[in-house]
Amino acid sequence: MKRGLLILAVAVAVGCSANAPELLSEKDYTGEVEGKQINLYTLHAGDIWMQVSNYGGHVISLYTPDRNGKYNDIVLGRPNLQEYIDCPGERFLGANVGIVANRIRGGKFTLDGTTYTCPQNNGENTLHGGLIGIDRDVWDVVEVNDSVIVFSYLKPDRQDGFPGNVSIITTYALTSQNEFKISYSATTDAPTVINLSHHSFFNLKGEGEGDILDHQMQIFAEGFIPVREDLIPFGGISAVEGTPLDFKQPHAIGERLGEESIQLRNGNGYDHCWVLSKTCGDLAAVVYEPTTGRKMEVSTDQIGMQFYCGNFLDGTQCGKNGKPFIFRSAIVLETQKFPDSPNQPQFPSCELRPGETYTHWCTYKFSAE
């Protein structure tokens, strides 16, 4: 921890250079939970700066320049550490989520003949791992330098009902090509299920700078997973063709939200998993914001990507700059396996067994034009 704190101090000092954006104060995000130290770490590479916490691996801030070189913090976050711990309102801002991201129907699944019960924290379903998940605990910092931080976390057997002691390594790395790279690996000592993801809320205009309805979205997918009113899959995979979920060509996010669609009604907008076609290799999506020129490209090795457009943000909570999280003021692009996979035999398995290693990578690349 002493080495980590030393590097933290160096990173913060570098962050005060003339070419840097005005970064968040480290003291607002430092504290303890059950005797475990929580710190704010600052990373920098290329033209981007990021501040992250070892509390749940939350990305607290992410600064990128617009076409004129002006920096904005383009992720939603809370004004201090205590609000992350108390988590009023939206819980998953910038966090690692799991041990099974997305929803599990009825909070139950069966593995090798045993039925496991998980907390029903989203109506009758389990969302993003349950009450604790992997986002409401302190992660160990294994390594940190100016542009890379490596976390480790041991998910105890039966935490939130999931079997197995699962050892997770997560790496956040910034590159000189203005990329934010995330990689996960995990092993278990007992058969279990796993589906990790990242949950940053992006607004390419900047946090608190209005809604995201003018963001241009392109998703490289021919299909999506239709859902019921509780956002649980019900019918395998459907084609996007002829629906407002067709983003094979760029569309403004708000362009078709008013169309009559059972899926838009069920999701209160876009809150679905797209089945990635891999027609452009690992490129999953491209987002462009026309007023600032900021562009974000999302690449991954995963088969799906959940696109959520802030349908449950209601303006009752405020961000780091004191501005409220208004309705549809951010998007989330979560690369992952398909939702409710433990209960959907037609979907690829998310099982992990002793002797196997789960891996997953995702890259968010930023530019401006």
PDB file of N, CA and C in Angstrom, residues 199-280:
ATOM      1  N   HIS A 199     -19.370  -0.622 -16.416  1.00  0.00           N
ATOM      2  CA  HIS A 199     -20.643   0.097 -16.401  1.00  0.00           C
ATOM      3  C   HIS A 199     -20.467   1.615 -16.321  1.00  0.00           C
ATOM      4  N   SER A 200     -19.509   2.176 -17.056  1.00  0.00           N
ATOM      5  CA  SER A 200     -19.416   3.635 -17.104  1.00  0.00           C
ATOM      6  C   SER A 200     -20.603   4.221 -17.859  1.00  0.00           C
ATOM      7  N   PHE A 201     -21.100   5.361 -17.341  1.00  0.00           N
ATOM      8  CA  PHE A 201     -22.162   6.130 -17.972  1.00  0.00           C
ATOM      9  C   PHE A 201     -21.503   7.274 -18.749  1.00  0.00           C
ATOM     10  N   PHE A 202     -21.596   7.249 -20.077  1.00  0.00           N
ATOM     11  CA  PHE A 202     -20.914   8.220 -20.917  1.00  0.00           C
ATOM     12  C   PHE A 202     -21.881   9.288 -21.428  1.00  0.00           C
ATOM     13  N   ASN A 203     -21.421  10.541 -21.404  1.00  0.00           N
ATOM     14  CA  ASN A 203     -22.050  11.627 -22.154  1.00  0.00           C
ATOM     15  C   ASN A 203     -20.907  12.364 -22.828  1.00  0.00           C
ATOM     16  N   LEU A 204     -20.800  12.250 -24.148  1.00  0.00           N
ATOM     17  CA  LEU A 204     -19.641  12.787 -24.851  1.00  0.00           C
ATOM     18  C   LEU A 204     -19.634  14.309 -24.891  1.00  0.00           C
ATOM     19  N   LYS A 205     -20.716  14.953 -24.487  1.00  0.00           N
ATOM     20  CA  LYS A 205     -20.704  16.410 -24.308  1.00  0.00           C
ATOM     21  C   LYS A 205     -20.093  16.790 -22.969  1.00  0.00           C
ATOM     22  N   GLY A 206     -20.122  15.884 -22.012  1.00  0.00           N
ATOM     23  CA  GLY A 206     -19.633  16.134 -20.665  1.00  0.00           C
ATOM     24  C   GLY A 206     -20.716  15.859 -19.640  1.00  0.00           C
ATOM     25  N   GLU A 207     -20.283  15.472 -18.465  1.00  0.00           N
ATOM     26  CA  GLU A 207     -21.237  15.221 -17.389  1.00  0.00           C
ATOM     27  C   GLU A 207     -22.054  16.481 -17.109  1.00  0.00           C
ATOM     28  N   GLY A 208     -23.391  16.317 -17.051  1.00  0.00           N
ATOM     29  CA  GLY A 208     -24.258  17.437 -16.740  1.00  0.00           C
ATOM     30  C   GLY A 208     -24.531  18.374 -17.896  1.00  0.00           C
ATOM     31  N   GLU A 209     -24.107  17.998 -19.117  1.00  0.00           N
ATOM     32  CA  GLU A 209     -24.269  18.875 -20.271  1.00  0.00           C
ATOM     33  C   GLU A 209     -25.465  18.477 -21.139  1.00  0.00           C
ATOM     34  N   GLY A 210     -26.544  18.040 -20.503  1.00  0.00           N
ATOM     35  CA  GLY A 210     -27.763  17.727 -21.242  1.00  0.00           C
ATOM     36  C   GLY A 210     -27.928  16.250 -21.523  1.00  0.00           C
ATOM     37  N   ASP A 211     -28.884  15.929 -22.409  1.00  0.00           N
ATOM     38  CA  ASP A 211     -29.174  14.527 -22.706  1.00  0.00           C
ATOM     39  C   ASP A 211     -28.261  14.011 -23.824  1.00  0.00           C
ATOM     40  N   ILE A 212     -28.462  12.740 -24.157  1.00  0.00           N
ATOM     41  CA  ILE A 212     -27.616  12.086 -25.161  1.00  0.00           C
ATOM     42  C   ILE A 212     -28.412  11.777 -26.435  1.00  0.00           C
ATOM     43  N   LEU A 213     -29.559  12.395 -26.608  1.00  0.00           N
ATOM     44  CA  LEU A 213     -30.438  12.040 -27.721  1.00  0.00           C
ATOM     45  C   LEU A 213     -29.847  12.399 -29.075  1.00  0.00           C
ATOM     46  N   ASP A 214     -28.912  13.365 -29.118  1.00  0.00           N
ATOM     47  CA  ASP A 214     -28.286  13.732 -30.389  1.00  0.00           C
ATOM     48  C   ASP A 214     -27.035  12.926 -30.701  1.00  0.00           C
ATOM     49  N   HIS A 215     -26.573  12.095 -29.750  1.00  0.00           N
ATOM     50  CA  HIS A 215     -25.420  11.235 -30.028  1.00  0.00           C
ATOM     51  C   HIS A 215     -25.761  10.290 -31.184  1.00  0.00           C
ATOM     52  N   GLN A 216     -24.850  10.180 -32.142  1.00  0.00           N
ATOM     53  CA  GLN A 216     -25.031   9.266 -33.265  1.00  0.00           C
ATOM     54  C   GLN A 216     -24.475   7.898 -32.882  1.00  0.00           C
ATOM     55  N   MET A 217     -25.332   6.867 -32.984  1.00  0.00           N
ATOM     56  CA  MET A 217     -24.952   5.520 -32.553  1.00  0.00           C
ATOM     57  C   MET A 217     -24.905   4.582 -33.750  1.00  0.00           C
ATOM     58  N   GLN A 218     -23.854   3.782 -33.814  1.00  0.00           N
ATOM     59  CA  GLN A 218     -23.774   2.688 -34.780  1.00  0.00           C
ATOM     60  C   GLN A 218     -23.360   1.428 -34.029  1.00  0.00           C
ATOM     61  N   ILE A 219     -24.132   0.347 -34.208  1.00  0.00           N
ATOM     62  CA  ILE A 219     -23.841  -0.928 -33.549  1.00  0.00           C
ATOM     63  C   ILE A 219     -23.698  -1.996 -34.625  1.00  0.00           C
ATOM     64  N   PHE A 220     -22.614  -2.726 -34.587  1.00  0.00           N
ATOM     65  CA  PHE A 220     -22.330  -3.734 -35.602  1.00  0.00           C
ATOM     66  C   PHE A 220     -22.971  -5.057 -35.187  1.00  0.00           C
ATOM     67  N   ALA A 221     -24.292  -5.120 -35.400  1.00  0.00           N
ATOM     68  CA  ALA A 221     -25.079  -6.270 -34.979  1.00  0.00           C
ATOM     69  C   ALA A 221     -26.261  -6.462 -35.905  1.00  0.00           C
ATOM     70  N   GLU A 222     -26.514  -7.702 -36.281  1.00  0.00           N
ATOM     71  CA  GLU A 222     -27.684  -8.053 -37.086  1.00  0.00           C
ATOM     72  C   GLU A 222     -28.863  -8.462 -36.213  1.00  0.00           C
ATOM     73  N   GLY A 223     -28.582  -8.791 -34.955  1.00  0.00           N
ATOM     74  CA  GLY A 223     -29.635  -9.287 -34.081  1.00  0.00           C
ATOM     75  C   GLY A 223     -29.583  -8.674 -32.699  1.00  0.00           C
ATOM     76  N   PHE A 224     -30.678  -8.830 -31.958  1.00  0.00           N
ATOM     77  CA  PHE A 224     -30.749  -8.404 -30.563  1.00  0.00           C
ATOM     78  C   PHE A 224     -31.577  -9.426 -29.802  1.00  0.00           C
ATOM     79  N   ILE A 225     -31.577  -9.312 -28.478  1.00  0.00           N
ATOM     80  CA  ILE A 225     -32.304 -10.250 -27.628  1.00  0.00           C
ATOM     81  C   ILE A 225     -33.564  -9.565 -27.116  1.00  0.00           C
ATOM     82  N   PRO A 226     -34.748  -9.965 -27.594  1.00  0.00           N
ATOM     83  CA  PRO A 226     -35.994  -9.343 -27.127  1.00  0.00           C
ATOM     84  C   PRO A 226     -36.274  -9.711 -25.676  1.00  0.00           C
ATOM     85  N   VAL A 227     -36.919  -8.784 -24.955  1.00  0.00           N
ATOM     86  CA  VAL A 227     -37.134  -8.964 -23.519  1.00  0.00           C
ATOM     87  C   VAL A 227     -38.587  -8.706 -23.145  1.00  0.00           C
ATOM     88  N   ARG A 228     -38.957  -9.245 -21.984  1.00  0.00           N
ATOM     89  CA  ARG A 228     -40.258  -8.992 -21.397  1.00  0.00           C
ATOM     90  C   ARG A 228     -40.236  -7.630 -20.704  1.00  0.00           C
ATOM     91  N   GLU A 229     -41.349  -7.286 -20.041  1.00  0.00           N
ATOM     92  CA  GLU A 229     -41.423  -6.001 -19.337  1.00  0.00           C
ATOM     93  C   GLU A 229     -40.402  -5.899 -18.217  1.00  0.00           C
ATOM     94  N   ASP A 230     -39.992  -7.044 -17.648  1.00  0.00           N
ATOM     95  CA  ASP A 230     -38.987  -7.013 -16.582  1.00  0.00           C
ATOM     96  C   ASP A 230     -37.575  -7.156 -17.132  1.00  0.00           C
ATOM     97  N   LEU A 231     -37.428  -7.045 -18.468  1.00  0.00           N
ATOM     98  CA  LEU A 231     -36.138  -7.048 -19.169  1.00  0.00           C
ATOM     99  C   LEU A 231     -35.438  -8.400 -19.131  1.00  0.00           C
ATOM    100  N   ILE A 232     -36.220  -9.471 -18.931  1.00  0.00           N
ATOM    101  CA  ILE A 232     -35.709 -10.837 -19.031  1.00  0.00           C
ATOM    102  C   ILE A 232     -35.969 -11.355 -20.442  1.00  0.00           C
ATOM    103  N   PRO A 233     -34.971 -11.995 -21.085  1.00  0.00           N
ATOM    104  CA  PRO A 233     -35.179 -12.540 -22.437  1.00  0.00           C
ATOM    105  C   PRO A 233     -36.311 -13.566 -22.469  1.00  0.00           C
ATOM    106  N   PHE A 234     -37.037 -13.589 -23.601  1.00  0.00           N
ATOM    107  CA  PHE A 234     -38.143 -14.543 -23.706  1.00  0.00           C
ATOM    108  C   PHE A 234     -38.141 -15.329 -24.999  1.00  0.00           C
ATOM    109  N   GLY A 235     -37.348 -14.948 -25.995  1.00  0.00           N
ATOM    110  CA  GLY A 235     -37.522 -15.619 -27.276  1.00  0.00           C
ATOM    111  C   GLY A 235     -36.275 -15.767 -28.105  1.00  0.00           C
ATOM    112  N   GLY A 236     -35.140 -16.006 -27.484  1.00  0.00           N
ATOM    113  CA  GLY A 236     -33.928 -16.190 -28.262  1.00  0.00           C
ATOM    114  C   GLY A 236     -33.432 -14.897 -28.868  1.00  0.00           C
ATOM    115  N   ILE A 237     -33.157 -14.899 -30.182  1.00  0.00           N
ATOM    116  CA  ILE A 237     -32.564 -13.759 -30.878  1.00  0.00           C
ATOM    117  C   ILE A 237     -33.496 -13.324 -32.004  1.00  0.00           C
ATOM    118  N   SER A 238     -33.693 -12.009 -32.130  1.00  0.00           N
ATOM    119  CA  SER A 238     -34.502 -11.445 -33.210  1.00  0.00           C
ATOM    120  C   SER A 238     -33.627 -10.557 -34.090  1.00  0.00           C
ATOM    121  N   ALA A 239     -34.015 -10.416 -35.347  1.00  0.00           N
ATOM    122  CA  ALA A 239     -33.298  -9.552 -36.279  1.00  0.00           C
ATOM    123  C   ALA A 239     -33.597  -8.091 -35.969  1.00  0.00           C
ATOM    124  N   VAL A 240     -32.594  -7.233 -36.107  1.00  0.00           N
ATOM    125  CA  VAL A 240     -32.806  -5.797 -35.913  1.00  0.00           C
ATOM    126  C   VAL A 240     -33.471  -5.163 -37.127  1.00  0.00           C
ATOM    127  N   GLU A 241     -33.366  -5.794 -38.281  1.00  0.00           N
ATOM    128  CA  GLU A 241     -33.884  -5.239 -39.527  1.00  0.00           C
ATOM    129  C   GLU A 241     -35.352  -4.859 -39.386  1.00  0.00           C
ATOM    130  N   GLY A 242     -35.694  -3.635 -39.793  1.00  0.00           N
ATOM    131  CA  GLY A 242     -37.065  -3.186 -39.758  1.00  0.00           C
ATOM    132  C   GLY A 242     -37.557  -2.762 -38.389  1.00  0.00           C
ATOM    133  N   THR A 243     -36.666  -2.635 -37.420  1.00  0.00           N
ATOM    134  CA  THR A 243     -37.037  -2.230 -36.061  1.00  0.00           C
ATOM    135  C   THR A 243     -36.235  -0.981 -35.663  1.00  0.00           C
ATOM    136  N   PRO A 244     -36.689  -0.258 -34.635  1.00  0.00           N
ATOM    137  CA  PRO A 244     -35.894   0.890 -34.159  1.00  0.00           C
ATOM    138  C   PRO A 244     -34.617   0.479 -33.435  1.00  0.00           C
ATOM    139  N   LEU A 245     -34.354  -0.824 -33.355  1.00  0.00           N
ATOM    140  CA  LEU A 245     -33.100  -1.301 -32.776  1.00  0.00           C
ATOM    141  C   LEU A 245     -32.043  -1.564 -33.852  1.00  0.00           C
ATOM    142  N   ASP A 246     -32.343  -1.187 -35.082  1.00  0.00           N
ATOM    143  CA  ASP A 246     -31.388  -1.367 -36.175  1.00  0.00           C
ATOM    144  C   ASP A 246     -30.439  -0.159 -36.219  1.00  0.00           C
ATOM    145  N   PHE A 247     -29.210  -0.366 -35.735  1.00  0.00           N
ATOM    146  CA  PHE A 247     -28.174   0.666 -35.768  1.00  0.00           C
ATOM    147  C   PHE A 247     -27.018   0.238 -36.662  1.00  0.00           C
ATOM    148  N   LYS A 248     -27.307  -0.589 -37.668  1.00  0.00           N
ATOM    149  CA  LYS A 248     -26.227  -0.989 -38.572  1.00  0.00           C
ATOM    150  C   LYS A 248     -25.637   0.226 -39.284  1.00  0.00           C
ATOM    151  N   GLN A 249     -26.485   1.226 -39.537  1.00  0.00           N
ATOM    152  CA  GLN A 249     -26.040   2.536 -40.007  1.00  0.00           C
ATOM    153  C   GLN A 249     -26.252   3.539 -38.869  1.00  0.00           C
ATOM    154  N   PRO A 250     -25.468   4.605 -38.814  1.00  0.00           N
ATOM    155  CA  PRO A 250     -25.593   5.545 -37.692  1.00  0.00           C
ATOM    156  C   PRO A 250     -26.973   6.201 -37.644  1.00  0.00           C
ATOM    157  N   HIS A 251     -27.505   6.310 -36.437  1.00  0.00           N
ATOM    158  CA  HIS A 251     -28.752   7.030 -36.167  1.00  0.00           C
ATOM    159  C   HIS A 251     -28.580   7.813 -34.872  1.00  0.00           C
ATOM    160  N   ALA A 252     -29.219   8.977 -34.804  1.00  0.00           N
ATOM    161  CA  ALA A 252     -29.292   9.671 -33.519  1.00  0.00           C
ATOM    162  C   ALA A 252     -30.070   8.805 -32.546  1.00  0.00           C
ATOM    163  N   ILE A 253     -29.596   8.730 -31.302  1.00  0.00           N
ATOM    164  CA  ILE A 253     -30.243   7.865 -30.320  1.00  0.00           C
ATOM    165  C   ILE A 253     -31.709   8.247 -30.141  1.00  0.00           C
ATOM    166  N   GLY A 254     -32.013   9.532 -30.168  1.00  0.00           N
ATOM    167  CA  GLY A 254     -33.386   9.963 -29.954  1.00  0.00           C
ATOM    168  C   GLY A 254     -34.280   9.900 -31.177  1.00  0.00           C
ATOM    169  N   GLU A 255     -33.716   9.567 -32.331  1.00  0.00           N
ATOM    170  CA  GLU A 255     -34.445   9.655 -33.600  1.00  0.00           C
ATOM    171  C   GLU A 255     -35.700   8.791 -33.633  1.00  0.00           C
ATOM    172  N   ARG A 256     -35.632   7.577 -33.059  1.00  0.00           N
ATOM    173  CA  ARG A 256     -36.745   6.630 -33.195  1.00  0.00           C
ATOM    174  C   ARG A 256     -37.333   6.202 -31.864  1.00  0.00           C
ATOM    175  N   LEU A 257     -36.970   6.903 -30.798  1.00  0.00           N
ATOM    176  CA  LEU A 257     -37.486   6.506 -29.483  1.00  0.00           C
ATOM    177  C   LEU A 257     -38.997   6.660 -29.370  1.00  0.00           C
ATOM    178  N   GLY A 258     -39.591   7.523 -30.194  1.00  0.00           N
ATOM    179  CA  GLY A 258     -41.033   7.721 -30.146  1.00  0.00           C
ATOM    180  C   GLY A 258     -41.827   6.751 -30.997  1.00  0.00           C
ATOM    181  N   GLU A 259     -41.150   5.847 -31.714  1.00  0.00           N
ATOM    182  CA  GLU A 259     -41.867   4.900 -32.565  1.00  0.00           C
ATOM    183  C   GLU A 259     -42.620   3.870 -31.724  1.00  0.00           C
ATOM    184  N   GLU A 260     -43.701   3.355 -32.296  1.00  0.00           N
ATOM    185  CA  GLU A 260     -44.453   2.300 -31.632  1.00  0.00           C
ATOM    186  C   GLU A 260     -43.651   1.006 -31.703  1.00  0.00           C
ATOM    187  N   SER A 261     -43.275   0.482 -30.549  1.00  0.00           N
ATOM    188  CA  SER A 261     -42.451  -0.729 -30.484  1.00  0.00           C
ATOM    189  C   SER A 261     -42.626  -1.367 -29.127  1.00  0.00           C
ATOM    190  N   ILE A 262     -43.017  -2.624 -29.104  1.00  0.00           N
ATOM    191  CA  ILE A 262     -43.167  -3.333 -27.827  1.00  0.00           C
ATOM    192  C   ILE A 262     -41.839  -3.392 -27.089  1.00  0.00           C
ATOM    193  N   GLN A 263     -40.728  -3.491 -27.838  1.00  0.00           N
ATOM    194  CA  GLN A 263     -39.431  -3.566 -27.179  1.00  0.00           C
ATOM    195  C   GLN A 263     -39.025  -2.223 -26.568  1.00  0.00           C
ATOM    196  N   LEU A 264     -39.301  -1.125 -27.241  1.00  0.00           N
ATOM    197  CA  LEU A 264     -39.020   0.181 -26.633  1.00  0.00           C
ATOM    198  C   LEU A 264     -39.906   0.405 -25.412  1.00  0.00           C
ATOM    199  N   ARG A 265     -41.150  -0.071 -25.453  1.00  0.00           N
ATOM    200  CA  ARG A 265     -42.014   0.048 -24.275  1.00  0.00           C
ATOM    201  C   ARG A 265     -41.475  -0.780 -23.122  1.00  0.00           C
ATOM    202  N   ASN A 266     -41.087  -2.009 -23.416  1.00  0.00           N
ATOM    203  CA  ASN A 266     -40.593  -2.887 -22.349  1.00  0.00           C
ATOM    204  C   ASN A 266     -39.318  -2.346 -21.713  1.00  0.00           C
ATOM    205  N   GLY A 267     -38.459  -1.739 -22.516  1.00  0.00           N
ATOM    206  CA  GLY A 267     -37.196  -1.222 -22.000  1.00  0.00           C
ATOM    207  C   GLY A 267     -37.253   0.223 -21.553  1.00  0.00           C
ATOM    208  N   ASN A 268     -38.424   0.859 -21.711  1.00  0.00           N
ATOM    209  CA  ASN A 268     -38.545   2.303 -21.480  1.00  0.00           C
ATOM    210  C   ASN A 268     -37.540   3.061 -22.334  1.00  0.00           C
ATOM    211  N   GLY A 269     -37.270   2.515 -23.501  1.00  0.00           N
ATOM    212  CA  GLY A 269     -36.240   3.026 -24.393  1.00  0.00           C
ATOM    213  C   GLY A 269     -35.292   1.894 -24.732  1.00  0.00           C
ATOM    214  N   TYR A 270     -34.035   2.230 -25.021  1.00  0.00           N
ATOM    215  CA  TYR A 270     -33.044   1.203 -25.328  1.00  0.00           C
ATOM    216  C   TYR A 270     -32.442   0.665 -24.032  1.00  0.00           C
ATOM    217  N   ASP A 271     -32.620  -0.622 -23.803  1.00  0.00           N
ATOM    218  CA  ASP A 271     -31.995  -1.334 -22.684  1.00  0.00           C
ATOM    219  C   ASP A 271     -31.974  -2.806 -23.056  1.00  0.00           C
ATOM    220  N   HIS A 272     -31.203  -3.113 -24.110  1.00  0.00           N
ATOM    221  CA  HIS A 272     -31.213  -4.426 -24.724  1.00  0.00           C
ATOM    222  C   HIS A 272     -29.779  -4.885 -25.007  1.00  0.00           C
ATOM    223  N   CYS A 273     -29.658  -6.189 -25.211  1.00  0.00           N
ATOM    224  CA  CYS A 273     -28.377  -6.773 -25.580  1.00  0.00           C
ATOM    225  C   CYS A 273     -28.361  -7.027 -27.083  1.00  0.00           C
ATOM    226  N   TRP A 274     -27.404  -6.416 -27.769  1.00  0.00           N
ATOM    227  CA  TRP A 274     -27.221  -6.636 -29.197  1.00  0.00           C
ATOM    228  C   TRP A 274     -26.276  -7.822 -29.404  1.00  0.00           C
ATOM    229  N   VAL A 275     -26.559  -8.649 -30.387  1.00  0.00           N
ATOM    230  CA  VAL A 275     -25.747  -9.817 -30.716  1.00  0.00           C
ATOM    231  C   VAL A 275     -24.713  -9.386 -31.747  1.00  0.00           C
ATOM    232  N   LEU A 276     -23.481  -9.263 -31.337  1.00  0.00           N
ATOM    233  CA  LEU A 276     -22.451  -8.659 -32.183  1.00  0.00           C
ATOM    234  C   LEU A 276     -22.122  -9.552 -33.369  1.00  0.00           C
ATOM    235  N   SER A 277     -22.081  -8.947 -34.553  1.00  0.00           N
ATOM    236  CA  SER A 277     -21.929  -9.725 -35.785  1.00  0.00           C
ATOM    237  C   SER A 277     -20.480  -9.999 -36.140  1.00  0.00           C
ATOM    238  N   LYS A 278     -19.554  -9.225 -35.608  1.00  0.00           N
ATOM    239  CA  LYS A 278     -18.124  -9.354 -35.901  1.00  0.00           C
ATOM    240  C   LYS A 278     -17.821  -9.083 -37.381  1.00  0.00           C
ATOM    241  N   THR A 279     -18.698  -8.337 -38.058  1.00  0.00           N
ATOM    242  CA  THR A 279     -18.452  -7.984 -39.455  1.00  0.00           C
ATOM    243  C   THR A 279     -17.280  -7.030 -39.608  1.00  0.00           C
ATOM    244  N   CYS A 280     -16.986  -6.284 -38.544  1.00  0.00           N
ATOM    245  CA  CYS A 280     -15.837  -5.359 -38.541  1.00  0.00           C
ATOM    246  C   CYS A 280     -14.805  -5.815 -37.518  1.00  0.00           C
TER     247      CYS A 280
END
